[in-house]
Tab-separated table of C-alpha atoms in Angstrom:
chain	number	residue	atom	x	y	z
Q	1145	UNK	CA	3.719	270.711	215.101
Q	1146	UNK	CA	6.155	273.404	217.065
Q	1147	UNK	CA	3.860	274.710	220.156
Q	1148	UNK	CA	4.408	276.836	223.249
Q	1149	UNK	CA	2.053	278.426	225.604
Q	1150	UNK	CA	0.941	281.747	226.200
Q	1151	UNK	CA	-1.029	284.641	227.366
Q	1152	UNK	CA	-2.275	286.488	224.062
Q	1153	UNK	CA	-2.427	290.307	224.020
Q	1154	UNK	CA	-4.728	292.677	223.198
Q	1155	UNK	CA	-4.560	293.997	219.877
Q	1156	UNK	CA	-4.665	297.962	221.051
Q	1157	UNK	CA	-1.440	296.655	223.300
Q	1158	UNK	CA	-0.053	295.280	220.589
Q	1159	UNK	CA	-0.179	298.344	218.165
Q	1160	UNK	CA	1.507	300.303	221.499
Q	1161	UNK	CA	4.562	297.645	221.718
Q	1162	UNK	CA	4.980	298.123	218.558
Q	1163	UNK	CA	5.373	301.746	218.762
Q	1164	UNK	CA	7.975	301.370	221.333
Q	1165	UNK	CA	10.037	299.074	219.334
Q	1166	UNK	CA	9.620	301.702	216.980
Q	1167	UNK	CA	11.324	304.151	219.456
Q	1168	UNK	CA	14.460	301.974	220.232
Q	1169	UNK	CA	17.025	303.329	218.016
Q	1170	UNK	CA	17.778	299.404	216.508
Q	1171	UNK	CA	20.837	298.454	214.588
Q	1172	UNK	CA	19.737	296.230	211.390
Q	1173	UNK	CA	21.113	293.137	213.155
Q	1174	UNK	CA	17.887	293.519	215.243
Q	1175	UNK	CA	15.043	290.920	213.894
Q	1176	UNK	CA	11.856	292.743	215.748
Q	1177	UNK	CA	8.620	290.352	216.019
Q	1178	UNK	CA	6.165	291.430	214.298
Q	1179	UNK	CA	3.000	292.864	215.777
Q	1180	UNK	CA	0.894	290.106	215.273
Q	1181	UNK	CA	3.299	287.493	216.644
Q	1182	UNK	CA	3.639	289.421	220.327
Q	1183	UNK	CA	2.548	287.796	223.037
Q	1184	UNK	CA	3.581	286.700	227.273
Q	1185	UNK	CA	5.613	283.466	226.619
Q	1186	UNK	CA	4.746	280.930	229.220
Q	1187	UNK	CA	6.063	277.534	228.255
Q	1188	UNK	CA	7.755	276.129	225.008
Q	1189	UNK	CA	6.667	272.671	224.377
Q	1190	UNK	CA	8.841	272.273	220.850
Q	1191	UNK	CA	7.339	269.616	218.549
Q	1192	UNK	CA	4.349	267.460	219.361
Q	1193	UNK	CA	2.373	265.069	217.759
Q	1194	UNK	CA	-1.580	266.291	216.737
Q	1195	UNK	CA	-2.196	262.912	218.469
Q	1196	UNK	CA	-0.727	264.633	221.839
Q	1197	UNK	CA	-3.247	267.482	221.703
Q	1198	UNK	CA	-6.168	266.074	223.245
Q	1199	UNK	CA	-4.252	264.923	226.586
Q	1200	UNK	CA	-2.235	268.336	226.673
Q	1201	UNK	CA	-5.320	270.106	226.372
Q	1202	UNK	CA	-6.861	267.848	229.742
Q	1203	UNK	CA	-3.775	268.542	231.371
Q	1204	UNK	CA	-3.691	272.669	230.880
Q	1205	UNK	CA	-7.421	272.258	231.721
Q	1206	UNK	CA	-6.216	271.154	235.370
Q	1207	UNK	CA	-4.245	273.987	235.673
Q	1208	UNK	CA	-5.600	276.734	234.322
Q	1209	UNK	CA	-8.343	276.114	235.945
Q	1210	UNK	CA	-6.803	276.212	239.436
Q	1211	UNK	CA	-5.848	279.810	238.550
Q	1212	UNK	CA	-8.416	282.891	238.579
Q	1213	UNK	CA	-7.764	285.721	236.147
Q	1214	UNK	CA	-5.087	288.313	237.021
Q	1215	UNK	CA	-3.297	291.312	235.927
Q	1216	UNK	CA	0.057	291.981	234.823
Q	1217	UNK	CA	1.685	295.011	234.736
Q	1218	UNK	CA	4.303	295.672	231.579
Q	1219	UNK	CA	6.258	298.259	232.565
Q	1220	UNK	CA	10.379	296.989	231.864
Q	1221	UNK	CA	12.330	297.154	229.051
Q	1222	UNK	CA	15.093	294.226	229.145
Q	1223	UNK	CA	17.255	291.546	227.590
Q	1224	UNK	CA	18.249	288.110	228.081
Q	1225	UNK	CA	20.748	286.947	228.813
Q	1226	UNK	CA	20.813	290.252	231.098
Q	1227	UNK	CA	20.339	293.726	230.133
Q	1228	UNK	CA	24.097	294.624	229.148
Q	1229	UNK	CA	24.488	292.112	226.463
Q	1230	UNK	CA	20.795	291.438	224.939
Q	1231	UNK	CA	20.311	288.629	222.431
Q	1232	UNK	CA	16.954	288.787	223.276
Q	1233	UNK	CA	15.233	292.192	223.776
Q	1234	UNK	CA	11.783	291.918	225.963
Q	1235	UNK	CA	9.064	293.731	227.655
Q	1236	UNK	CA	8.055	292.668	231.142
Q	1237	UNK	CA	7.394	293.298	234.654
Q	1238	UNK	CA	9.381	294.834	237.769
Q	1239	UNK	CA	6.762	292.709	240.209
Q	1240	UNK	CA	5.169	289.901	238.060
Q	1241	UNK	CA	2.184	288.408	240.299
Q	1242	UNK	CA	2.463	285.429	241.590
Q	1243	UNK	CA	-0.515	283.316	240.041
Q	1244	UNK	CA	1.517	283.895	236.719
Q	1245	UNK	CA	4.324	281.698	238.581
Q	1246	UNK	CA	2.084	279.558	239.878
Q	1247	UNK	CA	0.384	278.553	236.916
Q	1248	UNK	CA	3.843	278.393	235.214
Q	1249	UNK	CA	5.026	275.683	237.739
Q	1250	UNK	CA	2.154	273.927	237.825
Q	1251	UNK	CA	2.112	273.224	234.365
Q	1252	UNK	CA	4.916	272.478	234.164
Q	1253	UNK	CA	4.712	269.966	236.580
Q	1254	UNK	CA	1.715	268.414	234.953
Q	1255	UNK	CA	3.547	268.213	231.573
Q	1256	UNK	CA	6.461	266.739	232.796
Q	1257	UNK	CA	4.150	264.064	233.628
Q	1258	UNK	CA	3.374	263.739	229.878
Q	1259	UNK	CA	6.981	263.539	228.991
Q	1260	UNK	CA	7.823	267.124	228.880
Q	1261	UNK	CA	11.218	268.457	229.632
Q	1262	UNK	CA	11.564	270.771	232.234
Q	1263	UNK	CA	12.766	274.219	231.876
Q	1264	UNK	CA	16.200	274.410	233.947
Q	1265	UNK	CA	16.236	278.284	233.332
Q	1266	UNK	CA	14.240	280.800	236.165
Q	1267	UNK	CA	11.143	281.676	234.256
Q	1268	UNK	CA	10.549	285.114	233.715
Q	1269	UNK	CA	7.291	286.324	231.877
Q	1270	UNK	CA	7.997	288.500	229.403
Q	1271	UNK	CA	6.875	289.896	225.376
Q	1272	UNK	CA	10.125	289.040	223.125
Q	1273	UNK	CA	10.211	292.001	220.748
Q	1274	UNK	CA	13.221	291.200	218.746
Q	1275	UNK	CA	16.596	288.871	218.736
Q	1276	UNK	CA	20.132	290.091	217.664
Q	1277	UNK	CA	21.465	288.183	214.688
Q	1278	UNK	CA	24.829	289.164	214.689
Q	1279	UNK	CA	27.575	287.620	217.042
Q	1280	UNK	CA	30.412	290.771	217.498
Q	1281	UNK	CA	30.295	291.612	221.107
Q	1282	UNK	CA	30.881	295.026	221.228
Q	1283	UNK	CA	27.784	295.622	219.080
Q	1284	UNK	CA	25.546	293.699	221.119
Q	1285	UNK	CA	26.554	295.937	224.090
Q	1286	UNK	CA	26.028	298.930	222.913
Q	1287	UNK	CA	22.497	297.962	221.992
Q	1288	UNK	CA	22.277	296.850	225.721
Q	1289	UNK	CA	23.575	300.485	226.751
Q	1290	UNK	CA	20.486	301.687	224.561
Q	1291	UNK	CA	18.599	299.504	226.010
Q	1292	UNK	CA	19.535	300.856	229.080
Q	1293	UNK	CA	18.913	304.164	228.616
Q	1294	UNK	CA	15.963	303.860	227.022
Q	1295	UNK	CA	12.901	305.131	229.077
Q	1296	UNK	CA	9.619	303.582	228.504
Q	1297	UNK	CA	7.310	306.258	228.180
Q	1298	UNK	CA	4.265	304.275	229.069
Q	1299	UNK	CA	3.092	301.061	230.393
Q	1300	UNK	CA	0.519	298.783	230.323
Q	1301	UNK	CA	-1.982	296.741	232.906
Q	1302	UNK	CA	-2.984	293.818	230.855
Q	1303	UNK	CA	-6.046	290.770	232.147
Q	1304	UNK	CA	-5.007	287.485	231.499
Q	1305	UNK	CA	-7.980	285.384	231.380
Q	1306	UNK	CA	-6.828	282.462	229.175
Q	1307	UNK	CA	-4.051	280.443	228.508
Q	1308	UNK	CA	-3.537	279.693	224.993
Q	1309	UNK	CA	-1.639	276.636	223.303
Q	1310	UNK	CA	-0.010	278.424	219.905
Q	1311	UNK	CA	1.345	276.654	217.019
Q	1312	UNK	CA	4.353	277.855	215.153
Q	1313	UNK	CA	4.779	277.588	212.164
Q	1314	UNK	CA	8.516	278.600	210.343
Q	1315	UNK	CA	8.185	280.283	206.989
Q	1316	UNK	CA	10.957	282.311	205.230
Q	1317	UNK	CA	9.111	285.461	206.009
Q	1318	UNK	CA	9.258	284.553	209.546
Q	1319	UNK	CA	7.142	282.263	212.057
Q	1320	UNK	CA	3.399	282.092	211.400
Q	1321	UNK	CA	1.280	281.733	214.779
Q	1322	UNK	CA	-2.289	279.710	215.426
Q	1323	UNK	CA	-4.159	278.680	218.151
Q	1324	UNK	CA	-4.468	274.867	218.649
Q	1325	UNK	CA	-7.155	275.706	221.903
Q	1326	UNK	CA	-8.000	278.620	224.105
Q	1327	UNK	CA	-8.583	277.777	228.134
Q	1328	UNK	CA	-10.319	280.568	230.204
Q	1329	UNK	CA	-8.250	280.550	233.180
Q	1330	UNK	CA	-10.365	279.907	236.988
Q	1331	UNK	CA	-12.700	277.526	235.022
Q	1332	UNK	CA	-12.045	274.269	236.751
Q	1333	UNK	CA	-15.429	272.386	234.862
């Protein structure tokens, strides 16, 4: 099974984001997420075996429970690989806190103790709201000088109390997400 990690929204913040990808006036080489799909990305595991599960869950356990529950503010509109030239478009934070980092690199840590491959890229927490699926250059920039000039008209303090460990499943009408477990954050029991 394909699994990452994450911080699950809200469904009221959900219904906003989605009015704000709404908003961004999107070429139709834009593939938005859909509502139910959005979510803070925290670590991409890629395919594991249901036989896995059990020790992954012990080992999140360890961590999440080292971390109380926060806030994050989601209040920047970006792109990856930067802002002029999106192939990713993203919602996130101009000051992240720093237990979101710190649970990031501790699990990490912990799962590259299981075998895990470590992420060689900065993390930066963010919502993905949509990819680009077309390669010409000059197209992708000008969606970045949208993106650019695009003023988010609101923004949004959300809790994270849990860390969640999401299956994905691909289907042709796009990937299908389920919890495998749910672990309330600052519970070290």
């Amino acid at each position: 099974m394909r699994t990452f990690f994450c911080f699950e929204l809200p469904e009221s913040v959900k219904r906003e984001i989605r009015e704000i990808m709404s908003s961004i006036d999107s070429p139709a080489y834009v593939k938005w997420v859909s509502q139910e799909n959005l979510h803070i990305t925290l670590k991409f595991l890629g395919d594991v075996n249901s036989k896995e599960v059990p020790e992954i869950e012990r080992t999140a356990k360890k961590s999440a429970g080292q971390i109380n529950p926060f806030e994050m503010r989601i209040d920047k509109l970006s792109g990856f690989p930067n802002p002029g030239f999106p192939k990713v478009i993203w919602l996130g934070s101009n000051s992240p806190p720093g237990e979101i980092f710190r649970l990031q690199e501790d699990l990490g840590s912990r799962l590259e103790d299981l075998g895990f491959e470590k992420e060689k890229r900065d993390y930066v927490p963010h919502v993905t709201l949509g990819r680009t699926k077309d390669e010409n250059e000059s197209k992708i920039e000008q969606l970045g000088s949208e993106l650019k000039s695009h003023k988010l008209g609101t923004n949004w303090t959300v809790s994270v109390d849990q860390l969640t460990l999401m299956e994905s499943t691909l289907k042709p009408s796009g990937p299908e997400y389920d919890p495998v477990f749910r672990l309330d954050l600052g519970n070290s029991s």
